[in-house]
PDB file of N, CA and C in Angstrom:
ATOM      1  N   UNK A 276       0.843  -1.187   0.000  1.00  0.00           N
ATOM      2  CA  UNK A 276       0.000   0.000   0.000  1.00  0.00           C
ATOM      3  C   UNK A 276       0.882   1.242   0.000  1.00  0.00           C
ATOM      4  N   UNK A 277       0.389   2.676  -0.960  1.00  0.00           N
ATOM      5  CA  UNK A 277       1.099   3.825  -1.115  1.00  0.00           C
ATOM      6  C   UNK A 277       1.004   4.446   0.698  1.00  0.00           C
ATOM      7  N   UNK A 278       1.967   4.706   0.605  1.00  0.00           N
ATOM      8  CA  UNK A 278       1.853   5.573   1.644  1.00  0.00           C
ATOM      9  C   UNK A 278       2.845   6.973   1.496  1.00  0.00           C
ATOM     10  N   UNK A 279       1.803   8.159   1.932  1.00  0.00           N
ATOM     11  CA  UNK A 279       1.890   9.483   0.852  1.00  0.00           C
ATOM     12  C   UNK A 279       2.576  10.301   2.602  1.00  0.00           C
ATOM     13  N   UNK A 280       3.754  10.874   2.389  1.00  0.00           N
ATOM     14  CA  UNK A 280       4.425  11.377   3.293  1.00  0.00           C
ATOM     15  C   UNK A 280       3.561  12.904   2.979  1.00  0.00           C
ATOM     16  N   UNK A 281       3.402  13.609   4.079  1.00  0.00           N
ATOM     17  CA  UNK A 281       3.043  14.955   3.743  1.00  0.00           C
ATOM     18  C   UNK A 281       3.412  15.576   5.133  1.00  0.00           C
ATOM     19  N   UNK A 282       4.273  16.996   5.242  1.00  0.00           N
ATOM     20  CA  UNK A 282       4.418  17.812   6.254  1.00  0.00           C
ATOM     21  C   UNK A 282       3.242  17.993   7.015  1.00  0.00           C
ATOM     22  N   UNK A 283       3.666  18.216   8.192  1.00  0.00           N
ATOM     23  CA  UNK A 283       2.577  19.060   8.691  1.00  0.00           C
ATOM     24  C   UNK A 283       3.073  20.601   8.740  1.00  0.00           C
ATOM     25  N   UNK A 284       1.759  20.855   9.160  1.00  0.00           N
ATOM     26  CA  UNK A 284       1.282  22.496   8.682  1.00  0.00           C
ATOM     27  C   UNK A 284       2.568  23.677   9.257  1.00  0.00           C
ATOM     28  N   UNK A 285       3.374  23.282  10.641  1.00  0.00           N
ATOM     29  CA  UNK A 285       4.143  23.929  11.215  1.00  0.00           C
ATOM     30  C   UNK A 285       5.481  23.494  10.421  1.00  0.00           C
ATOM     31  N   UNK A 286       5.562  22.569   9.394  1.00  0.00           N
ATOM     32  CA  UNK A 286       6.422  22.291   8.807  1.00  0.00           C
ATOM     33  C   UNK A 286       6.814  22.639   7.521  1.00  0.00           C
ATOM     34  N   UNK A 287       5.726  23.138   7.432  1.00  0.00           N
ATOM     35  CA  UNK A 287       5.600  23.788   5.598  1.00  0.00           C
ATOM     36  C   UNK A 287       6.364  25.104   5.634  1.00  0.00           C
ATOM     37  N   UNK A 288       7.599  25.133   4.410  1.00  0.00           N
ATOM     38  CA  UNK A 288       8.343  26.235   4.270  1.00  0.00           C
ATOM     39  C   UNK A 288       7.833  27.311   3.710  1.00  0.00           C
ATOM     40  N   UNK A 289       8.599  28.627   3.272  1.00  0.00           N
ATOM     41  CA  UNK A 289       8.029  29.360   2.455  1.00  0.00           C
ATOM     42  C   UNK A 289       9.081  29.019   1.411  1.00  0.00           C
ATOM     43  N   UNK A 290      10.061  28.933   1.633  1.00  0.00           N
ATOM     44  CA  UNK A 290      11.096  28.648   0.524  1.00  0.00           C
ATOM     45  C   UNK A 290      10.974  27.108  -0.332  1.00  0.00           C
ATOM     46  N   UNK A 291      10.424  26.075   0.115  1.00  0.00           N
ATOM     47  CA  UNK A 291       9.911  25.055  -0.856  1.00  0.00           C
ATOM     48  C   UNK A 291       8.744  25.397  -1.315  1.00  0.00           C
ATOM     49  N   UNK A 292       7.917  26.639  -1.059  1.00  0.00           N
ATOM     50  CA  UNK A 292       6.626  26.397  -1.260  1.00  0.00           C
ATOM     51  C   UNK A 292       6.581  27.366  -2.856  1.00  0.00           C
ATOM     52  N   UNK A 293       7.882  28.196  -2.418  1.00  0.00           N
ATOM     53  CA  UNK A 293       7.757  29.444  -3.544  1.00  0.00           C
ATOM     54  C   UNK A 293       9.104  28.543  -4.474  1.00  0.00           C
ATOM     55  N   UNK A 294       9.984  27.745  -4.293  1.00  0.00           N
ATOM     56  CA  UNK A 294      10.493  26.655  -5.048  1.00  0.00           C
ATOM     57  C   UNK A 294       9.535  25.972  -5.930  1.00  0.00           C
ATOM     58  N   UNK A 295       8.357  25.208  -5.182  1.00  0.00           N
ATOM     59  CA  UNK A 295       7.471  24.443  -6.202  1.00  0.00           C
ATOM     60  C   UNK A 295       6.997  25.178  -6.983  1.00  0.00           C
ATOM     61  N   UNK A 296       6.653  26.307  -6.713  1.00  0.00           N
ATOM     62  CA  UNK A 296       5.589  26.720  -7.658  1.00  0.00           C
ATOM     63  C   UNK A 296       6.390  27.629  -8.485  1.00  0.00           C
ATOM     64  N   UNK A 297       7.903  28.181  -8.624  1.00  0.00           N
ATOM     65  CA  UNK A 297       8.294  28.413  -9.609  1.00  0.00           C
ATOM     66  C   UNK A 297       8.243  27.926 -10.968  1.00  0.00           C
ATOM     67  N   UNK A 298       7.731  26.708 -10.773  1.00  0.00           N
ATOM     68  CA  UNK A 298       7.609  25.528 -12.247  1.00  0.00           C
ATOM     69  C   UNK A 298       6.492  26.023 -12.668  1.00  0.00           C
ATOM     70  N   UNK A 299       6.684  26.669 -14.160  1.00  0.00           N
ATOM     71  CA  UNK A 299       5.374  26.766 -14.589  1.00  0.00           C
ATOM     72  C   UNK A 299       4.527  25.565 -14.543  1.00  0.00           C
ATOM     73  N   UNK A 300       4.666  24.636 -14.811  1.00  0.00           N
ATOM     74  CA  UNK A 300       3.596  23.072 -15.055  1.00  0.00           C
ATOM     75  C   UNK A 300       3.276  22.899 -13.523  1.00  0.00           C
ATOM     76  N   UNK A 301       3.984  22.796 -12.277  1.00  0.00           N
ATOM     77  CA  UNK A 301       3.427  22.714 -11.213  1.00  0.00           C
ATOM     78  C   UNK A 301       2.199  24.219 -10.122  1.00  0.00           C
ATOM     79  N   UNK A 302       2.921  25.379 -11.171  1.00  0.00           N
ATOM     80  CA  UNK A 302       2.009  26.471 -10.726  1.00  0.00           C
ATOM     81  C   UNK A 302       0.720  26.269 -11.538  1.00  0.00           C
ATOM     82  N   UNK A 303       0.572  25.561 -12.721  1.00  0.00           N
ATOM     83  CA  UNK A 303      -0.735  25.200 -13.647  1.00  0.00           C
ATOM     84  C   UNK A 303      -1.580  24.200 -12.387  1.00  0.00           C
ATOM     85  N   UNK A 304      -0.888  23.712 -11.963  1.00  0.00           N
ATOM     86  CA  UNK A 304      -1.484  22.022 -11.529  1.00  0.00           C
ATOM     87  C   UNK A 304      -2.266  22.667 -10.413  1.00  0.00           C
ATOM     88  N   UNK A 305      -1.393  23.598  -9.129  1.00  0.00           N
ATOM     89  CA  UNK A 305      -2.003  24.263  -8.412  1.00  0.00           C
ATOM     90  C   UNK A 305      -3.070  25.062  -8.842  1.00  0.00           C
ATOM     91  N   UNK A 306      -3.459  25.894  -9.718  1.00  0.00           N
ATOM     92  CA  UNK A 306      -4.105  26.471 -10.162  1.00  0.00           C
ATOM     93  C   UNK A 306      -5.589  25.566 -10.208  1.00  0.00           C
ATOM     94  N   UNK A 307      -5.076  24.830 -10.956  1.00  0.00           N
ATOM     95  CA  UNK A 307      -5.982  23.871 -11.728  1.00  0.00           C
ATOM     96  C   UNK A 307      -7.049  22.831 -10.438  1.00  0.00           C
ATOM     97  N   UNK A 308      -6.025  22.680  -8.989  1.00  0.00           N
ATOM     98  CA  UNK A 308      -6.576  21.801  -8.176  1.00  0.00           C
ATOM     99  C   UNK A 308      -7.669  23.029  -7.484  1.00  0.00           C
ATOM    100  N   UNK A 309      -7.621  24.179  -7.405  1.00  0.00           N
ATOM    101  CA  UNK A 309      -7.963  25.324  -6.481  1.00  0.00           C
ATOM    102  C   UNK A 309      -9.376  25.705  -7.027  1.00  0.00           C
ATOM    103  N   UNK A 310      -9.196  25.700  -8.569  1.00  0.00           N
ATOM    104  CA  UNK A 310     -10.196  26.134  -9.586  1.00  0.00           C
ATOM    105  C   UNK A 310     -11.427  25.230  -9.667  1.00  0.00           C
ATOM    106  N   UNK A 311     -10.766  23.947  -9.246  1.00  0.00           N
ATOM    107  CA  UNK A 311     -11.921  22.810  -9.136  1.00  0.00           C
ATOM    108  C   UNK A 311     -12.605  22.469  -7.973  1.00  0.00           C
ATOM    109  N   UNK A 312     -11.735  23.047  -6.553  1.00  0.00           N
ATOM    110  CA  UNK A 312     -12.764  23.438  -5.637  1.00  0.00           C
ATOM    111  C   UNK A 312     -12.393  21.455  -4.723  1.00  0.00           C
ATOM    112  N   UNK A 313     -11.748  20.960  -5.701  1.00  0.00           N
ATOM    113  CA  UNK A 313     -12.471  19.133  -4.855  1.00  0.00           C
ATOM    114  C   UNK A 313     -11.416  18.325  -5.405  1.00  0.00           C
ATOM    115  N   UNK A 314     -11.101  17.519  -4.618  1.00  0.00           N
ATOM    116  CA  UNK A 314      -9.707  16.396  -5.288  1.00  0.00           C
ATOM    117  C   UNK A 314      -9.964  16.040  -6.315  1.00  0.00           C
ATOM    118  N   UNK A 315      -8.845  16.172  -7.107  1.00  0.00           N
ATOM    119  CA  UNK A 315      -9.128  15.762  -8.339  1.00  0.00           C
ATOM    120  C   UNK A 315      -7.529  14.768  -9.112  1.00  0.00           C
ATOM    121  N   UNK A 316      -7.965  13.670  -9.851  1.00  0.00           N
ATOM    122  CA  UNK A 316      -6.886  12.838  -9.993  1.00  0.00           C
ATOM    123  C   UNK A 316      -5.583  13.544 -10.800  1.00  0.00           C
ATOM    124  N   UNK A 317      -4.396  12.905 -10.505  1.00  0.00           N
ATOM    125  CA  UNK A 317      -3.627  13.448 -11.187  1.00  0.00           C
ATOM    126  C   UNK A 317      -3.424  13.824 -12.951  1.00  0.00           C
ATOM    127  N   UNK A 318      -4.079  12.768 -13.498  1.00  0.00           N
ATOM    128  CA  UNK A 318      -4.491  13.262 -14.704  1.00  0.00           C
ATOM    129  C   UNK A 318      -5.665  13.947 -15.046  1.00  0.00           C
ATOM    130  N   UNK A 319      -6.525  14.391 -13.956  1.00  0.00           N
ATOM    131  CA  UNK A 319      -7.299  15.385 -14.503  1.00  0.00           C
ATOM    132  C   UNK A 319      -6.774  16.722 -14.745  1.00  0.00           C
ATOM    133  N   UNK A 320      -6.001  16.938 -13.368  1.00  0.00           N
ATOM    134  CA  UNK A 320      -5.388  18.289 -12.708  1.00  0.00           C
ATOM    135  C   UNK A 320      -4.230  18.387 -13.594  1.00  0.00           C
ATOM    136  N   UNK A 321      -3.453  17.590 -14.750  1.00  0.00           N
ATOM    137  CA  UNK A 321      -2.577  17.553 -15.364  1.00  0.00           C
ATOM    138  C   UNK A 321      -2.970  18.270 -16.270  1.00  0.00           C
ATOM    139  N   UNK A 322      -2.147  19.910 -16.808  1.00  0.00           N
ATOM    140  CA  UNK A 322      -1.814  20.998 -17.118  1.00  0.00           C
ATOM    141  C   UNK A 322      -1.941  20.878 -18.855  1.00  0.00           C
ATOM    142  N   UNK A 323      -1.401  18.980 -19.088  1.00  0.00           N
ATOM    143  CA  UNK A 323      -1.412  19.312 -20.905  1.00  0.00           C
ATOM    144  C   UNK A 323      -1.649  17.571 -21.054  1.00  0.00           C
ATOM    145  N   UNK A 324      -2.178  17.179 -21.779  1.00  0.00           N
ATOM    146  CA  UNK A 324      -2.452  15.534 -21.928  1.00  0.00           C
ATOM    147  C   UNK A 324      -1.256  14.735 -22.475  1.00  0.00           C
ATOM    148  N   UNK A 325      -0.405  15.461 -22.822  1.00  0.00           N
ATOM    149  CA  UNK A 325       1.092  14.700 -23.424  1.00  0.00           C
ATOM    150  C   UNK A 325       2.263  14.424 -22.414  1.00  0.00           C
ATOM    151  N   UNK A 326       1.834  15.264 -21.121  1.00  0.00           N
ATOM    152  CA  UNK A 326       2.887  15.225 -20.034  1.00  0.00           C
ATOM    153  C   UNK A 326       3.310  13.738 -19.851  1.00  0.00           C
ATOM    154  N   UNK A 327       4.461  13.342 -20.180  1.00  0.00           N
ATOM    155  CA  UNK A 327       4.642  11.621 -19.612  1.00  0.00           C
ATOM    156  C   UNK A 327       4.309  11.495 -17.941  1.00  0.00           C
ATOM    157  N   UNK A 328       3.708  10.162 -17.945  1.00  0.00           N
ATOM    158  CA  UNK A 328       3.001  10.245 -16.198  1.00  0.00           C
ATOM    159  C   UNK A 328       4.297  10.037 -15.998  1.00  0.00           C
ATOM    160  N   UNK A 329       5.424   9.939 -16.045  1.00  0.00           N
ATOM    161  CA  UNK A 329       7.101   9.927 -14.706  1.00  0.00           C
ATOM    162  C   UNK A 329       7.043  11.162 -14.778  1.00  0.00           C
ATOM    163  N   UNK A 330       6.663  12.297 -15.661  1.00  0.00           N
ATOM    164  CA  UNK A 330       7.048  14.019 -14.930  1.00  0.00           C
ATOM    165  C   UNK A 330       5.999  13.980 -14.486  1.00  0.00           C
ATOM    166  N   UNK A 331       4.510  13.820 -14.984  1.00  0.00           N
ATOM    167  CA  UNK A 331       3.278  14.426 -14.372  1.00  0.00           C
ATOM    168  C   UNK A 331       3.939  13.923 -12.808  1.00  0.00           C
ATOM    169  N   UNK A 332       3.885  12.477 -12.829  1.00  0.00           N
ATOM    170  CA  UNK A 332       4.100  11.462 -11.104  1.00  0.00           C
ATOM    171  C   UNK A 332       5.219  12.552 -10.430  1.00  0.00           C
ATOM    172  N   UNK A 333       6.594  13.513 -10.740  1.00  0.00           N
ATOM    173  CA  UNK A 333       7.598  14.204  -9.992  1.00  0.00           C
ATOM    174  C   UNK A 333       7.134  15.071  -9.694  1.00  0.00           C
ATOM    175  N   UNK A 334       5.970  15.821 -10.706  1.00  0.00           N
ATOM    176  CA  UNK A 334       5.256  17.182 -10.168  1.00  0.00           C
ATOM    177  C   UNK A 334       4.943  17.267  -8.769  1.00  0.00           C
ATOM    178  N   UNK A 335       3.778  16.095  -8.761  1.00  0.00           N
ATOM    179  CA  UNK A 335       3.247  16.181  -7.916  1.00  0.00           C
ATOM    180  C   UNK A 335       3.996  15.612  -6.427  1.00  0.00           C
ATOM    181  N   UNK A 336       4.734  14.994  -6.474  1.00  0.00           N
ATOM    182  CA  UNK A 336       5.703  14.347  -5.640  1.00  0.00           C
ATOM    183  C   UNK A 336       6.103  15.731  -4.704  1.00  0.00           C
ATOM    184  N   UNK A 337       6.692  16.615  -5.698  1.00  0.00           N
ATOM    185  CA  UNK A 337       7.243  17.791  -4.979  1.00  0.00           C
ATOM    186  C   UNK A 337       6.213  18.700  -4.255  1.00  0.00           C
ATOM    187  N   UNK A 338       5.281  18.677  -4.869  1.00  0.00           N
ATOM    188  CA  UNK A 338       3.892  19.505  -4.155  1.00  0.00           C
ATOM    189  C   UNK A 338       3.787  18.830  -3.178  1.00  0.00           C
ATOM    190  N   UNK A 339       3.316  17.699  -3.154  1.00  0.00           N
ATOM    191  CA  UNK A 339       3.131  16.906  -1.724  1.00  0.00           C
ATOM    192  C   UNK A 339       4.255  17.271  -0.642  1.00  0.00           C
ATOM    193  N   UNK A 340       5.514  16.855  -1.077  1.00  0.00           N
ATOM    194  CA  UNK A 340       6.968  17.253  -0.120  1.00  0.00           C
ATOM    195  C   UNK A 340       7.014  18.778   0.399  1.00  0.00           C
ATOM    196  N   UNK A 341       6.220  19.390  -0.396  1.00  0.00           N
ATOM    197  CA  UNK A 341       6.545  20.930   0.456  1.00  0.00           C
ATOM    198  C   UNK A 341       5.265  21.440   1.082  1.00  0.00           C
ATOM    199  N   UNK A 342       4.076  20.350   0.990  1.00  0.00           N
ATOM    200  CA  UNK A 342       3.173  20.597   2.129  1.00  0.00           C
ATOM    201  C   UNK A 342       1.945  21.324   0.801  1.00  0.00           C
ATOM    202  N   UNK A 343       1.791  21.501  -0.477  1.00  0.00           N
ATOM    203  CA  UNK A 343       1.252  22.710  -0.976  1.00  0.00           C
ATOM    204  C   UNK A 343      -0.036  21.528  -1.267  1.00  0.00           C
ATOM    205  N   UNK A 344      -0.056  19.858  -1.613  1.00  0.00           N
ATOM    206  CA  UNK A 344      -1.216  19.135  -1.844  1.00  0.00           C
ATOM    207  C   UNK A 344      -1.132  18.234  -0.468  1.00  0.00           C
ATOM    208  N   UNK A 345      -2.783  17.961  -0.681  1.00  0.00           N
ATOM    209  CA  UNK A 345      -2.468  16.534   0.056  1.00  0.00           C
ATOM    210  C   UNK A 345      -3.207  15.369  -1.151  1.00  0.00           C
ATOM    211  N   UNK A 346      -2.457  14.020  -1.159  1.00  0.00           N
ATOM    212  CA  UNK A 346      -3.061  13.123  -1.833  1.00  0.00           C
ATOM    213  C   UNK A 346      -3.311  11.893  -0.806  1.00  0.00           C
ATOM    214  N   UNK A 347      -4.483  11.450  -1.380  1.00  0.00           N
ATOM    215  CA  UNK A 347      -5.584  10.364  -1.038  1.00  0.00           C
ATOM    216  C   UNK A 347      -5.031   9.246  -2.258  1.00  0.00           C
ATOM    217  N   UNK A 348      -5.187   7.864  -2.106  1.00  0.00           N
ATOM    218  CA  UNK A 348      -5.719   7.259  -3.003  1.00  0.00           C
ATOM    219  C   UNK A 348      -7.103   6.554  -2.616  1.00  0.00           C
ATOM    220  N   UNK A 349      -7.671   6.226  -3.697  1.00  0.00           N
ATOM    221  CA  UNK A 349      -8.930   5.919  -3.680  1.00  0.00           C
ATOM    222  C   UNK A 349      -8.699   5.034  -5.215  1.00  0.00           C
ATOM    223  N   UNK A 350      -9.045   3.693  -4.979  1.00  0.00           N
ATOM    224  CA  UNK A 350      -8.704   2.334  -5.569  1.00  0.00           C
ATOM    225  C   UNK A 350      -7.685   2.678  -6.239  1.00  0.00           C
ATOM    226  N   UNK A 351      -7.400   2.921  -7.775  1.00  0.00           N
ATOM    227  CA  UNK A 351      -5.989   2.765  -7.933  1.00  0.00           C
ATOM    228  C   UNK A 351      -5.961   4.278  -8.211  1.00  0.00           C
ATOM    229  N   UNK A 352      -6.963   4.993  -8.562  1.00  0.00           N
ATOM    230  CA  UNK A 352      -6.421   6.697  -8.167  1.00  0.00           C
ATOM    231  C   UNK A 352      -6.125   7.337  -7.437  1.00  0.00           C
ATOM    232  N   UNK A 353      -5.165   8.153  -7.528  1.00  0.00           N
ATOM    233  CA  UNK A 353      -4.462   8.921  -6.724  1.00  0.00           C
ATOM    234  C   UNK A 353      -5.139  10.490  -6.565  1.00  0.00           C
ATOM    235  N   UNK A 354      -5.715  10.971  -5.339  1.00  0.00           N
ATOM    236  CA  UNK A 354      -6.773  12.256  -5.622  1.00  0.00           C
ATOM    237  C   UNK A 354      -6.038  13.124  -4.901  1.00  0.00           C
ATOM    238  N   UNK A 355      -5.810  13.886  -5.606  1.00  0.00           N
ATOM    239  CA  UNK A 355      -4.783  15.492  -4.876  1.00  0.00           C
ATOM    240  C   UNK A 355      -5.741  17.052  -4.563  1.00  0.00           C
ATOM    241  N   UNK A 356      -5.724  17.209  -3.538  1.00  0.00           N
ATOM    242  CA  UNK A 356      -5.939  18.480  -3.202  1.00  0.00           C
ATOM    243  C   UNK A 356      -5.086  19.624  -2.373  1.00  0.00           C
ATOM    244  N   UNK A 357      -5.483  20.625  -2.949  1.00  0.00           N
ATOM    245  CA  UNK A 357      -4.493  21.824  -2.376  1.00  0.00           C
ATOM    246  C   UNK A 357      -4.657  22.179  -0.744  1.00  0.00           C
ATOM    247  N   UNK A 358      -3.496  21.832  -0.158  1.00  0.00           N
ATOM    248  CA  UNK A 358      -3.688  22.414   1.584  1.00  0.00           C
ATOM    249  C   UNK A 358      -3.745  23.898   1.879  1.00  0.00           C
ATOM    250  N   UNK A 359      -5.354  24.638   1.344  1.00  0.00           N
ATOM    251  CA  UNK A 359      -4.989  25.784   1.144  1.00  0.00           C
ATOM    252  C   UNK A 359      -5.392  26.589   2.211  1.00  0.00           C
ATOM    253  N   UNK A 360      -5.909  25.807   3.527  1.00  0.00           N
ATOM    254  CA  UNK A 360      -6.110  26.318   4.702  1.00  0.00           C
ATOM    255  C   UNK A 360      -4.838  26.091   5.106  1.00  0.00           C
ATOM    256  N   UNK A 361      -3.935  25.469   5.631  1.00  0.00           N
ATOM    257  CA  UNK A 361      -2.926  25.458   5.680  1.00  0.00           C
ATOM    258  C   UNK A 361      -1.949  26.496   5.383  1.00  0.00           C
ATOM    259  N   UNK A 362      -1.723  25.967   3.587  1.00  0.00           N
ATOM    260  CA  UNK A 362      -1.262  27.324   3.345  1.00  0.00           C
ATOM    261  C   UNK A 362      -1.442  28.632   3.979  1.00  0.00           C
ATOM    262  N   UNK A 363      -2.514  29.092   3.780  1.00  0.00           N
ATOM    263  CA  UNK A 363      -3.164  30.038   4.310  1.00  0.00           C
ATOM    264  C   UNK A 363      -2.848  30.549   5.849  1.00  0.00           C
ATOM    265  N   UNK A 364      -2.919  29.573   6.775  1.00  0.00           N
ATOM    266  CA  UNK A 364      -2.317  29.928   7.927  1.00  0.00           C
ATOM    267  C   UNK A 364      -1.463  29.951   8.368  1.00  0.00           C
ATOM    268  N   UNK A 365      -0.134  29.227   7.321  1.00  0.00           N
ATOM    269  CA  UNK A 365       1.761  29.333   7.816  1.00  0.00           C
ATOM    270  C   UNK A 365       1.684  31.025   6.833  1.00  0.00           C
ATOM    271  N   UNK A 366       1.098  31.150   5.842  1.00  0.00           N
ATOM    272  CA  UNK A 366       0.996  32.352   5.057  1.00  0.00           C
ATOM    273  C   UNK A 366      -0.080  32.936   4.519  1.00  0.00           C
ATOM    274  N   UNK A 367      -0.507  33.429   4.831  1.00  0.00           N
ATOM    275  CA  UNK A 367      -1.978  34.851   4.751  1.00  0.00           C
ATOM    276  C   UNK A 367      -1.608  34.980   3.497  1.00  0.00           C
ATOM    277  N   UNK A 368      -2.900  34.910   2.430  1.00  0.00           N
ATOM    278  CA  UNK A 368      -2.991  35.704   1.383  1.00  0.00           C
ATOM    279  C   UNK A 368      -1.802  34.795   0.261  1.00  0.00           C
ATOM    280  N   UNK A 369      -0.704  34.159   0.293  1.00  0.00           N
ATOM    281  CA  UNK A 369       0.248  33.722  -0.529  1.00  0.00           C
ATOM    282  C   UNK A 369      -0.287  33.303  -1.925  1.00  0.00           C
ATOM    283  N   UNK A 370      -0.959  31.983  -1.518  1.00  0.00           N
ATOM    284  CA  UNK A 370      -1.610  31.850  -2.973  1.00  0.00           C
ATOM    285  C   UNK A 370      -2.235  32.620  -3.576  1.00  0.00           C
ATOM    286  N   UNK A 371      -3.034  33.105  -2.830  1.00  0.00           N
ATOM    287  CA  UNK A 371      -4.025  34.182  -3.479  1.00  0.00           C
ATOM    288  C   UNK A 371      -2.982  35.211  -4.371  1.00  0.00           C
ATOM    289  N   UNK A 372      -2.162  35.323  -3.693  1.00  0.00           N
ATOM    290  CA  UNK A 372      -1.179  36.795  -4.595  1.00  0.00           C
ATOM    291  C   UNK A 372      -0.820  35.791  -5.875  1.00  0.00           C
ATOM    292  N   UNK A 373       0.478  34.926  -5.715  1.00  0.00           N
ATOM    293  CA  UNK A 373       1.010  34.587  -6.496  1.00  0.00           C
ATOM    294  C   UNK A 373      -0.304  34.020  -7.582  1.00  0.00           C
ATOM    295  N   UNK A 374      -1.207  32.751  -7.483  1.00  0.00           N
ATOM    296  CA  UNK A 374      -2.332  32.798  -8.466  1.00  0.00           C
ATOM    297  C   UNK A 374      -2.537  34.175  -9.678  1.00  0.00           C
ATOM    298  N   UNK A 375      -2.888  35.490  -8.584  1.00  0.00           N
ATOM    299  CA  UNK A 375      -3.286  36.827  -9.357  1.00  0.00           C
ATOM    300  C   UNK A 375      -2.365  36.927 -10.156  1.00  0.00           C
ATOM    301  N   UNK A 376      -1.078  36.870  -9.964  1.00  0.00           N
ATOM    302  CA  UNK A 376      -0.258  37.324 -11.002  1.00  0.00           C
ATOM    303  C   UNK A 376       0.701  36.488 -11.687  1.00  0.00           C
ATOM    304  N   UNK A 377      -0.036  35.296 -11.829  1.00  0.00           N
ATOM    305  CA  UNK A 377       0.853  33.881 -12.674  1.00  0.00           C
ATOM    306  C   UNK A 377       0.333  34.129 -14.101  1.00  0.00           C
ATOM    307  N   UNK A 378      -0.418  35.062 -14.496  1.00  0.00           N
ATOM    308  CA  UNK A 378       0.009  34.847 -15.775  1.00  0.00           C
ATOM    309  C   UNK A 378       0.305  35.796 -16.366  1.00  0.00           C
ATOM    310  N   UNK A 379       1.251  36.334 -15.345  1.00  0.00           N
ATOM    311  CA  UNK A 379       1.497  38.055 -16.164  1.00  0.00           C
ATOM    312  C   UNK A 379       3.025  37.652 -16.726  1.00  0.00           C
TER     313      UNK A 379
END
C-alpha cells in the first residue's frame, strides 16, 4: 500500500513552497486543483495531456513534499488536493497573490 508522506502544517516552508511553484507546469497544476474546488486525480489536474506520467508522477511528488497538496488514493487513483487552509495559515494571502499574477 502507497503511503503518501506529507508535512505538517508547522512544517511547511516558504522557501519550498515558492520553489514548487516556480515551475510553470506545477504552478498550472495548483491552479488547476484550487479552480476545481475538490480532489481531483492526477491526470485530470494535469496541465497538458502529453505530459509523460514519470514528470506528471515528480510534479506532484514535490507539491506533496513541500506541504502545498495533500493526496488520497482511492482504488488505484491517486486524488490530490491543495492544503490551502494550511497554506493560508503558515501564510496569509500567498496563494491568493502569487495565483493573481501567474500569468502576467
Amino acid at each position: 500500500m502507497v503511503q503518501f508522506v506529507h508535512p505538517a502544517r508547522e512544517d511547511i516552508l516558504l522557501a519550498g513552497v515558492l520553489a514548487a511553484l516556480a515551475d510553470p507546469m506545477r504552478l498550472r497544476i495548483v491552479k488547476a486543483l484550487l479552480q476545481e474546488g475538490d480532489c481531483m486525480s492526477c491526470a485530470a489536474a494535469a496541465p497538458c495531456p502529453d505530459i509523460p506520467k514519470s514528470t506528471l508522477s515528480n510534479h506532484f511528488r514535490v507539491l506533496r513534499e513541500v506541504g502545498l497538496i495533500r493526496t488520497t488514493k482511492k482504488g488505484v487513483e491517486h486524488r490530490n488536493v491543495v492544503r490551502e487552509a494550511d497554506i493560508n495559515a503558515r501564510f496569509p494571502g500567498l496563494l491568493k497573490a502569487i495565483l493573481k499574477h501567474a500569468d502576467e
